[in-house]
Every structure is written in C-alpha cells, then in structure tokens.
XYZ file of C-alpha atoms in Angstrom:
265
model
C 33.193 -0.870 -58.989
C 33.957 -4.456 -59.964
C 37.647 -5.307 -59.908
C 38.868 -6.669 -63.239
C 40.863 -9.870 -62.759
C 44.333 -10.083 -64.174
C 44.660 -12.282 -67.216
C 47.565 -14.520 -66.277
C 48.184 -18.216 -66.692
C 50.354 -19.760 -63.986
C 51.750 -23.248 -64.451
C 51.889 -25.462 -61.368
C 54.853 -27.809 -61.748
C 53.641 -30.498 -59.351
C 56.641 -32.382 -58.012
C 54.965 -34.067 -55.053
C 51.658 -35.275 -53.672
C 50.015 -36.012 -50.360
C 51.357 -38.836 -48.265
C 49.277 -42.011 -48.575
C 47.677 -41.604 -45.155
C 46.544 -38.060 -46.018
C 45.040 -38.753 -49.432
C 41.333 -38.038 -49.587
C 41.449 -36.032 -46.382
C 43.122 -32.928 -47.783
C 43.505 -31.126 -51.091
C 46.456 -31.948 -53.314
C 49.142 -29.281 -53.760
C 47.701 -27.611 -56.897
C 44.365 -26.980 -55.165
C 46.170 -25.515 -52.153
C 47.847 -22.984 -54.444
C 44.578 -22.324 -56.252
C 42.898 -21.534 -52.947
C 45.764 -19.333 -51.793
C 46.139 -17.388 -55.013
C 42.481 -16.883 -55.802
C 40.001 -17.473 -52.986
C 42.068 -15.743 -50.311
C 43.265 -12.963 -52.620
C 39.823 -11.815 -53.744
C 38.499 -12.075 -57.314
C 39.975 -14.843 -59.412
C 42.899 -13.276 -61.205
C 44.892 -16.256 -62.423
C 44.260 -19.306 -64.504
C 46.185 -22.265 -63.124
C 47.431 -25.126 -65.274
C 48.795 -28.178 -63.461
C 51.609 -30.299 -64.892
C 52.358 -33.506 -63.005
C 56.111 -33.274 -63.305
C 56.466 -36.215 -60.922
C 54.847 -38.313 -63.690
C 57.016 -36.778 -66.411
C 54.414 -34.258 -67.655
C 55.811 -30.849 -68.640
C 54.445 -27.908 -70.635
C 54.863 -28.456 -74.360
C 56.410 -25.011 -74.713
C 58.302 -22.862 -72.243
C 55.904 -19.957 -72.881
C 52.761 -22.012 -72.354
C 52.329 -20.032 -69.111
C 53.201 -16.548 -67.889
C 55.000 -17.947 -64.856
C 55.611 -21.219 -63.040
C 55.358 -22.425 -59.452
C 57.526 -25.385 -58.447
C 55.785 -27.149 -55.561
C 57.005 -29.077 -52.563
C 57.926 -32.751 -52.769
C 59.060 -35.647 -50.620
C 61.916 -36.117 -53.099
C 65.363 -34.615 -52.785
C 66.882 -32.684 -55.671
C 69.953 -34.928 -55.463
C 67.925 -38.159 -55.798
C 67.799 -40.310 -58.924
C 64.258 -39.754 -60.198
C 63.564 -39.759 -63.929
C 61.909 -36.328 -63.794
C 64.613 -34.474 -61.845
C 66.994 -33.731 -64.741
C 64.172 -32.605 -67.084
C 62.885 -30.336 -64.312
C 66.329 -28.799 -63.858
C 66.565 -28.189 -67.597
C 63.082 -26.643 -67.664
C 63.951 -24.293 -64.786
C 67.099 -23.135 -66.561
C 65.216 -22.601 -69.817
C 62.490 -20.598 -68.063
C 65.059 -18.481 -66.240
C 67.002 -17.813 -69.444
C 63.723 -16.732 -71.078
C 62.972 -14.315 -68.189
C 59.819 -16.235 -67.259
C 59.005 -15.761 -63.551
C 59.585 -18.705 -61.245
C 58.245 -19.211 -57.743
C 59.733 -22.043 -55.696
C 58.281 -23.427 -52.459
C 60.209 -25.889 -50.237
C 61.451 -28.505 -52.738
C 60.790 -25.906 -55.437
C 63.039 -23.454 -53.591
C 65.758 -26.097 -53.496
C 65.257 -27.219 -57.113
C 65.519 -23.699 -58.498
C 68.603 -23.033 -56.389
C 70.375 -26.171 -57.593
C 69.299 -25.804 -61.225
C 70.781 -22.315 -61.349
C 74.099 -23.217 -59.746
C 73.424 -23.366 -56.013
C 73.879 -26.294 -53.649
C 71.390 -28.391 -51.661
C 72.179 -31.015 -49.012
C 70.309 -33.329 -46.678
C 70.525 -31.438 -43.397
C 72.516 -33.327 -40.726
C 70.320 -31.987 -37.902
C 67.194 -33.625 -39.301
C 63.811 -32.169 -40.064
C 62.808 -28.551 -39.705
C 59.087 -28.585 -38.968
C 56.308 -26.485 -37.512
C 55.738 -22.747 -37.263
C 58.975 -20.776 -37.274
C 59.596 -17.041 -37.136
C 61.162 -16.067 -40.446
C 63.110 -12.840 -40.790
C 62.711 -11.078 -44.104
C 65.999 -9.286 -44.505
C 64.640 -7.060 -47.266
C 61.497 -6.535 -49.289
C 60.456 -9.468 -51.518
C 59.754 -6.961 -54.296
C 59.907 -3.204 -54.647
C 56.207 -2.697 -53.878
C 56.038 -5.030 -50.872
C 54.478 -3.628 -47.714
C 56.616 -5.345 -45.104
C 58.411 -3.320 -42.439
C 62.185 -3.394 -42.429
C 63.547 -6.598 -40.884
C 60.011 -8.016 -40.774
C 59.524 -11.276 -38.879
C 56.772 -13.422 -40.394
C 55.629 -16.807 -39.103
C 55.815 -19.505 -41.776
C 55.098 -23.228 -41.700
C 58.079 -25.491 -42.469
C 58.425 -29.164 -43.399
C 61.848 -30.026 -44.801
C 64.904 -32.182 -44.256
C 67.013 -30.651 -47.054
C 68.449 -27.148 -47.152
C 70.007 -24.775 -49.632
C 73.577 -24.223 -48.460
C 74.808 -22.081 -51.357
C 72.733 -19.664 -53.404
C 73.074 -19.367 -57.176
C 75.484 -16.720 -58.395
C 73.822 -13.318 -58.277
C 71.006 -14.432 -55.965
C 70.183 -12.344 -52.894
C 69.131 -13.792 -49.575
C 65.557 -12.838 -48.835
C 64.764 -14.630 -45.576
C 66.276 -16.748 -42.810
C 65.092 -18.644 -39.738
C 66.723 -20.083 -36.639
C 66.983 -23.466 -38.383
C 67.559 -22.431 -41.995
C 69.941 -19.675 -43.049
C 68.820 -19.694 -46.680
C 65.058 -19.646 -46.109
C 64.359 -17.535 -49.172
C 66.064 -15.802 -52.061
C 65.416 -13.739 -55.150
C 67.238 -13.621 -58.453
C 67.177 -10.928 -61.097
C 68.153 -10.550 -64.728
C 71.134 -8.449 -65.752
C 68.647 -5.615 -66.338
C 67.603 -5.706 -62.691
C 64.257 -7.411 -63.247
C 63.219 -9.878 -60.542
C 62.126 -13.156 -62.098
C 62.796 -15.658 -59.290
C 61.274 -15.735 -55.809
C 61.838 -18.755 -53.556
C 60.811 -19.677 -50.013
C 61.650 -22.715 -47.903
C 58.437 -22.286 -45.904
C 54.905 -23.252 -46.935
C 52.465 -20.319 -47.181
C 50.014 -22.605 -49.017
C 49.565 -24.976 -46.036
C 46.768 -24.390 -43.532
C 46.711 -25.358 -39.863
C 44.699 -28.559 -40.309
C 46.908 -29.968 -43.029
C 50.085 -28.931 -41.236
C 49.053 -30.713 -38.040
C 48.125 -33.903 -39.892
C 51.348 -33.846 -41.914
C 53.434 -33.308 -38.807
C 51.760 -36.245 -37.066
C 52.369 -38.405 -40.144
C 56.042 -37.497 -40.373
C 56.719 -37.875 -36.666
C 55.053 -41.272 -36.514
C 57.642 -42.539 -38.997
C 60.750 -40.559 -38.108
C 60.279 -39.138 -34.631
C 63.905 -39.531 -33.587
C 65.145 -37.689 -36.677
C 62.739 -34.788 -36.354
C 64.165 -31.499 -35.151
C 62.501 -29.991 -32.116
C 59.514 -28.020 -33.312
C 58.498 -24.661 -31.889
C 55.049 -24.276 -30.404
C 52.727 -21.634 -31.753
C 49.644 -20.947 -33.829
C 49.553 -21.521 -37.554
C 50.130 -18.439 -39.648
C 46.862 -16.606 -40.413
C 46.001 -16.327 -44.099
C 46.160 -12.542 -44.045
C 49.685 -12.733 -42.639
C 50.703 -15.226 -45.317
C 49.361 -12.996 -48.048
C 51.197 -9.948 -46.726
C 54.448 -11.476 -47.956
C 53.106 -13.872 -50.580
C 51.022 -11.500 -52.699
C 53.890 -9.040 -52.852
C 56.031 -11.665 -54.514
C 53.331 -12.466 -57.049
C 53.890 -9.072 -58.657
C 56.778 -10.870 -60.292
C 54.283 -12.860 -62.363
C 53.583 -10.050 -64.849
C 56.414 -9.897 -67.380
C 54.129 -10.723 -70.300
C 50.745 -9.562 -71.448
C 48.309 -12.081 -72.952
C 49.308 -13.384 -76.364
C 52.973 -13.024 -75.480
C 53.303 -9.251 -75.793
C 55.897 -7.728 -73.498
C 54.566 -5.842 -70.509
C 55.945 -4.165 -67.380
C 58.387 -6.059 -65.212
C 58.731 -5.962 -61.447
C 62.069 -4.382 -60.517
C 64.294 -5.864 -57.853
C 63.884 -4.482 -54.365
C 67.174 -2.656 -54.595
C 66.501 -1.169 -58.032
C-alpha cells in the first residue's frame, strides 16, 4: 500500500549560509533540511518554503506555513544585524499563535532569547564535533527513545543558552552545554516549540570540512573536540522525527487539527 504523504508546509527561516570556502562544495542549509526531512524519512511529506531572513525576507503572513524551522547561523543573537529584531518579533508572533517552531543551533538560541531566555558567548570557546547528548525526557509523547537516552549529535557553536524561557523544560544536555535542548508548551499543554543546540541536519562530510574551516581560523579558541564517528542518519531520525510530530497543529487551509501533547501530559 502506498503511504500518503502528509500535506504540510514548513517554512525554513534561513539565518545563515555556508562559509565562503565551503560554497559550491556542499548544499546550503535549506537543502540539508529538505534532505533530512524528506529523502531520509521516506516519501515526501512536507513542502518546504525558504525565507532568507539573513537578507530581510520573511513570510508575508504568520500563517503562511504550518510550522517554521530557524536554522543555524554564524551570527550571534546579541549582535547588531538588521534582521535580528524582526526575527525575534516573528518568533514571538508565531509562538503566540501556537504555530510550531523548531530551532537548531542559532535557531535554538534565537527562540530562547525571543521568548525570554538568555544567550551568551561562551567563555570556554567553541563546542565542536560529535558529542554524546543525554535526552532527559522524551522530545514528544510518542517518541521512541529509552529513558535517559544518550544520542550522538554534531555540534558547532560558540554561544550557549544560559537561561531557558519561563515555562520551558530542559530536553537535553551534553558535557559542554547544559541547555542543549528544550521544549515549550502552551497553557493547554500543547508542545509547540522544540529546540536543539546540535545539528542533526549535518552529515559527516560537511561536518569535517566545517570543522577544518573553523579551526584554521580560530584554532586556539576552539574547545577540545571528542573523537568519534558522525551520527548515522537513522540515529538522527530516531530523535528528530519524533519532534516533527509537533508540526501538525493545523490541517490544510487553516482548519484546526490534532496537536501533539507535551511529554508529561
């Protein structure tokens, strides 16, 4: 029997792009998410719309998409870029409208800060490479992770969330990053926010090239990286696809549909 794809539109809020020395050699961030969400997950079940937020391009309406992914970026949420404040406002508007948000790396930090958390440039430098990440609870109610699951994720960051937004629950932590993931729910107990500091969309080839690029420019400021294989796609998807259940609060044409409850609900 042919599996019927879901009919969802996910907006990619692109806040960063490949470093100059990697351009042309690897996909840009939106294509990485497209590959992760569709090719690795089976039949195409999402339509992805990319908005180059770093160039000031945003959706014309908050409900243009069923959910939004905020990507990684070389920028810091505390830096003076013309698109930072509009992004913060957009995140708050989406959250207030109960539209699901997924934040990765910079996106994790941006969502945290926009909703009342705190982000700082980490004094111990970069956190890079493959790091065991402890999931302290299930990402969503239907996740299939064992209790206290340890999942290997790829990290590239020099900023960290140091305070979660009010009402947020810690989801994951690593030896270098206490707040490596969090979720946030509405007052009705519906999970609409899922954030991770790690990069499940990166593959081994890109991660190695990015690490070499970063270390060639800032070797002395780079935290010691653990050795180990890149995370297999199937292991990424074990945690990632569970969180994507959050992206179903609306049916096509804006009709309300079932929501994903919080893990503790």
